[in-house]
Short mmCIF file of C-alpha atoms in Angstrom, two decimals:
data_model
loop_
_atom_site.label_atom_id
_atom_site.label_comp_id
_atom_site.label_asym_id
_atom_site.label_seq_id
_atom_site.Cartn_x
_atom_site.Cartn_y
_atom_site.Cartn_z
CA GLN S 5 4.85 17.30 2.57
CA VAL S 6 5.76 14.19 4.53
CA ARG S 7 8.68 12.19 3.22
CA LEU S 8 9.51 8.61 4.16
CA GLN S 9 12.74 6.75 3.54
CA VAL S 10 13.56 3.11 4.24
CA SER S 11 17.01 2.04 5.31
CA GLY S 12 18.44 -1.39 5.99
CA PRO S 13 20.43 -4.24 4.44
CA GLY S 14 19.57 -5.27 0.91
CA LEU S 15 20.71 -8.86 1.47
CA VAL S 16 19.71 -11.15 4.33
CA LYS S 17 20.67 -14.78 4.79
CA PRO S 18 17.97 -17.44 5.16
CA SER S 19 16.84 -18.04 8.77
CA GLN S 20 18.17 -14.64 9.85
CA THR S 21 16.26 -11.49 10.79
CA LEU S 22 15.32 -8.78 8.31
CA SER S 23 15.55 -5.33 9.93
CA LEU S 24 14.32 -2.14 8.28
CA THR S 25 13.86 1.39 9.56
CA CYS S 26 11.65 4.09 8.08
CA SER S 27 12.64 7.69 8.71
CA VAL S 28 9.92 10.32 8.52
CA SER S 29 10.51 13.98 7.70
CA GLY S 30 8.27 16.95 7.13
CA GLY S 31 5.57 16.11 9.64
CA SER S 32 4.73 14.84 13.09
CA MET S 33 4.31 11.16 13.86
CA ARG S 34 2.24 11.85 16.98
CA ILE S 35 -0.96 12.92 15.26
CA ASP S 36 -4.03 10.76 15.83
CA GLY S 37 -5.33 9.10 12.71
CA TYR S 38 -1.98 8.21 11.19
CA TYR S 39 -1.02 4.55 10.86
CA TRP S 40 2.69 3.97 10.23
CA THR S 41 2.60 0.99 7.90
CA TRP S 42 4.83 -1.57 6.23
CA ILE S 43 3.82 -2.99 2.84
CA ARG S 44 5.78 -5.32 0.60
CA GLN S 45 5.69 -6.38 -3.03
CA ARG S 46 7.19 -9.70 -4.03
CA PRO S 47 8.62 -9.97 -7.56
CA GLU S 48 5.86 -9.71 -10.19
CA LYS S 49 3.20 -9.73 -7.47
CA GLY S 50 0.73 -7.32 -5.93
CA LEU S 51 1.01 -5.28 -2.76
CA GLU S 52 0.87 -7.12 0.56
CA TYR S 53 -0.04 -5.41 3.83
CA ILE S 54 2.48 -6.37 6.54
CA GLY S 55 1.15 -4.29 9.41
CA TYR S 56 1.07 -0.94 11.15
CA ILE S 57 2.18 0.73 14.33
CA TYR S 58 0.38 3.68 15.88
CA HIS S 59 2.17 6.50 17.68
CA THR S 60 0.95 5.03 20.97
CA GLY S 61 2.80 1.81 20.17
CA SER S 62 -0.26 -0.25 19.40
CA THR S 63 0.21 -2.58 16.45
CA ASN S 64 -1.65 -4.68 13.92
CA TYR S 65 0.12 -7.45 12.07
CA ASN S 66 -0.89 -9.53 9.05
CA PRO S 67 -1.92 -12.91 10.50
CA SER S 68 0.19 -14.72 7.90
CA LEU S 69 3.32 -13.02 9.24
CA LYS S 70 2.32 -12.34 12.83
CA SER S 71 4.45 -15.05 14.42
CA ARG S 72 7.63 -13.59 12.87
CA ILE S 73 7.05 -9.83 13.05
CA ALA S 74 7.90 -7.11 15.51
CA MET S 75 7.40 -3.40 14.92
CA SER S 76 8.59 -0.49 17.01
CA ILE S 77 8.33 3.28 16.89
CA ASP S 78 10.42 6.17 18.18
CA THR S 79 8.50 9.38 17.61
CA SER S 80 11.31 11.53 19.03
CA LYS S 81 13.66 10.20 16.35
CA LYS S 82 10.81 10.18 13.82
CA GLN S 83 11.40 6.57 12.93
CA PHE S 84 9.55 3.30 12.93
CA SER S 85 11.01 -0.14 12.38
CA LEU S 86 10.24 -3.63 11.17
CA LYS S 87 11.86 -6.88 12.20
CA LEU S 88 10.96 -10.08 10.37
CA ARG S 89 12.49 -13.22 11.83
CA SER S 90 13.41 -16.54 10.25
CA VAL S 91 13.31 -15.25 6.69
CA THR S 92 13.19 -17.47 3.64
CA ALA S 93 13.43 -16.81 -0.09
CA ALA S 94 9.68 -16.16 -0.03
CA ASP S 95 10.40 -12.98 1.93
CA THR S 96 12.41 -11.52 -0.96
CA ALA S 97 10.49 -8.38 -1.88
CA LEU S 98 10.44 -4.63 -2.29
CA TYR S 99 9.58 -3.27 1.15
CA PHE S 100 7.71 0.02 1.45
CA CYS S 101 6.93 2.14 4.45
CA ALA S 102 3.86 4.30 4.14
CA ARG S 103 1.64 6.62 6.12
CA GLY S 104 -1.92 5.45 6.48
CA SER S 105 -4.39 8.28 6.96
CA GLN S 106 -7.77 7.84 8.57
CA GLY S 107 -10.46 9.24 6.32
CA GLY S 108 -14.21 9.28 6.48
CA ASP S 109 -14.62 5.55 6.53
CA GLY S 110 -11.27 3.85 6.43
CA VAL S 111 -7.56 4.30 5.91
CA CYS S 112 -5.70 5.08 2.72
CA PHE S 113 -1.95 5.30 2.17
CA ASP S 114 -1.27 8.86 1.12
CA ASN S 115 2.49 8.97 1.49
CA TRP S 116 4.98 6.26 0.56
CA GLY S 117 8.71 5.87 0.76
CA PRO S 118 10.53 4.81 -2.42
CA GLY S 119 10.89 1.20 -1.31
CA SER S 120 13.84 -0.96 -0.43
CA LEU S 121 14.65 -4.23 -2.17
CA VAL S 122 15.51 -7.00 0.27
CA THR S 123 16.84 -10.26 -1.12
CA VAL S 124 17.01 -13.38 1.00
CA SER S 125 19.88 -15.51 -0.17
CA SER S 126 22.91 -17.30 1.18
CA SER I 5 -10.15 -12.29 5.26
CA TYR I 6 -11.64 -10.00 2.66
CA VAL I 7 -10.59 -10.61 -0.96
CA LEU I 8 -10.31 -8.06 -3.79
CA THR I 9 -10.12 -9.30 -7.39
CA GLN I 10 -8.69 -7.28 -10.28
CA PRO I 11 -8.13 -8.29 -13.91
CA PRO I 12 -4.43 -8.81 -14.60
CA SER I 13 -4.40 -6.49 -17.58
CA VAL I 14 -6.41 -3.87 -19.45
CA SER I 15 -5.46 -2.43 -22.84
CA VAL I 16 -6.83 0.80 -24.31
CA PRO I 17 -5.96 2.89 -27.39
CA PRO I 18 -4.65 6.39 -26.65
CA GLY I 19 -7.35 8.98 -26.12
CA GLN I 20 -9.94 6.41 -25.11
CA THR I 21 -11.36 5.61 -21.68
CA ALA I 22 -9.89 2.90 -19.45
CA ARG I 23 -12.02 1.19 -16.85
CA ILE I 24 -10.27 -0.93 -14.24
CA THR I 25 -12.46 -3.03 -11.99
CA CYS I 26 -12.03 -4.28 -8.44
CA GLY I 27 -14.40 -7.01 -7.28
CA GLY I 28 -15.29 -7.89 -3.73
CA ASN I 29 -18.22 -9.17 -1.73
CA ARG I 30 -20.51 -6.18 -1.18
CA ILE I 31 -17.63 -3.85 -1.93
CA GLY I 32 -20.23 -1.15 -2.53
CA SER I 33 -20.57 -0.91 1.24
CA LYS I 34 -16.86 -0.27 1.66
CA THR I 35 -14.57 2.67 0.98
CA VAL I 36 -12.17 1.98 -1.88
CA HIS I 37 -8.87 3.65 -2.66
CA TRP I 38 -6.81 3.43 -5.86
CA TYR I 39 -3.07 3.66 -6.48
CA GLN I 40 -0.97 4.07 -9.60
CA GLN I 41 2.43 2.40 -9.65
CA LYS I 42 4.95 2.94 -12.44
CA PRO I 43 7.91 0.58 -12.90
CA GLY I 44 10.53 0.97 -10.20
CA GLN I 45 8.48 3.47 -8.25
CA ALA I 46 6.33 3.50 -5.15
CA PRO I 47 2.55 3.55 -5.55
CA VAL I 48 0.85 6.92 -5.70
CA LEU I 49 -2.67 7.51 -4.38
CA VAL I 50 -4.89 8.65 -7.27
CA VAL I 51 -8.38 8.20 -5.82
CA TYR I 52 -9.34 8.00 -2.14
CA ASP I 53 -12.61 7.49 -0.32
CA GLY I 54 -14.15 6.08 -3.45
CA SER I 55 -14.22 9.15 -5.68
CA HIS I 56 -11.95 11.90 -4.34
CA ARG I 57 -8.70 12.97 -5.99
CA PRO I 58 -5.64 14.08 -4.05
CA SER I 59 -4.10 17.39 -4.97
CA GLY I 60 -2.25 17.16 -8.27
CA ILE I 61 -4.20 14.22 -9.68
CA PRO I 62 -5.96 15.12 -12.96
CA GLU I 63 -9.74 15.16 -13.24
CA ARG I 64 -9.36 12.38 -15.82
CA PHE I 65 -9.15 9.96 -12.88
CA SER I 66 -12.43 9.07 -11.23
CA GLY I 67 -13.84 6.30 -9.08
CA SER I 68 -17.19 4.65 -8.56
CA ASN I 69 -18.42 1.79 -6.41
CA SER I 70 -21.62 -0.23 -6.31
CA GLY I 71 -22.73 -3.74 -5.53
CA ASN I 72 -19.80 -6.10 -5.87
CA THR I 73 -17.62 -3.94 -8.14
CA ALA I 74 -15.59 -0.77 -7.75
CA THR I 75 -14.25 0.92 -10.87
CA LEU I 76 -11.40 3.29 -11.58
CA THR I 77 -12.06 5.25 -14.76
CA ILE I 78 -9.32 7.08 -16.64
CA SER I 79 -10.54 9.21 -19.50
CA GLY I 80 -8.40 10.32 -22.43
CA VAL I 81 -5.58 7.92 -21.61
CA GLY I 82 -2.07 8.68 -22.75
CA ALA I 83 1.29 6.96 -22.63
CA GLY I 84 1.94 8.52 -19.23
CA ASP I 85 -0.96 6.56 -17.74
CA GLU I 86 0.63 3.21 -18.53
CA ALA I 87 1.20 1.66 -15.12
CA ASP I 88 -0.05 -0.88 -12.61
CA TYR I 89 -3.18 0.12 -10.72
CA HIS I 90 -4.07 -1.30 -7.31
CA CYS I 91 -7.33 -1.08 -5.39
CA GLN I 92 -7.39 -1.15 -1.58
CA VAL I 93 -9.91 -1.22 1.22
CA TRP I 94 -9.53 -0.91 4.96
CA ASP I 95 -11.64 -3.78 6.19
CA GLY I 96 -13.41 -3.83 9.52
CA ASN I 97 -11.79 -7.18 10.15
CA ILE I 98 -9.35 -6.17 12.83
CA ASP I 99 -7.12 -9.17 12.10
CA LEU I 100 -6.34 -7.96 8.58
CA PRO I 101 -7.57 -4.45 7.97
CA GLY I 102 -5.29 -3.60 5.06
CA VAL I 103 -6.40 -5.38 1.89
CA PHE I 104 -5.10 -4.85 -1.65
CA GLY I 105 -6.25 -6.23 -4.96
CA GLY I 106 -3.76 -8.10 -7.08
CA GLY I 107 -3.15 -5.14 -9.37
CA THR I 108 -4.01 -4.43 -13.02
CA LYS I 109 -1.48 -3.51 -15.68
CA LEU I 110 -2.82 -0.79 -17.94
CA THR I 111 -1.32 -0.82 -21.42
CA VAL I 112 -1.89 2.08 -23.80
CA LEU I 113 -1.86 0.53 -27.26
#
């Protein structure tokens, strides 16, 4: 069973960069059909897709965040990372990393990390 | 971008059947996935590819999809089913493929 775990600061100052890393255990990151994904949940809100990175390094970012996001992957360390620049209070959220799995006709998220609360505040 | 609409809340007496809807334009032509999220926890996939259950998910959970509405049905609900439920599609729109509904809170009365 694949396990994912987010690590990173729980408090970030406004205008600074939020940096999170997801560590993957129990499976390979190099398998085709897996999309290593970041998802967030703002307080009392639904889930918001942030973006994914493939093992080849190709990425897809939510257009609403695209200008501030960078994702990277290190399959040898079994980690992938998220950087979100110029954060504001609106970026305060529970951040999840998840594995997207390509099925018959789309991708579902079959493995999730427990989530990491990031608060943006001075 | 594609939009999924869920009712904010659904309430059902214990032992009855809960139906949670997810509306979207011609969603019947898309593959829908459903997640259960309990307070303070990560979401858990309960139905994928419209009607399939991952290992360990009870047969009480089922999914259907037609026209402009997808439905998650939970039969014989109990207190342990009280949670938020989220629908999700992977849209062909390459700009924003990952789309979630706003989530529905299921309350067992």
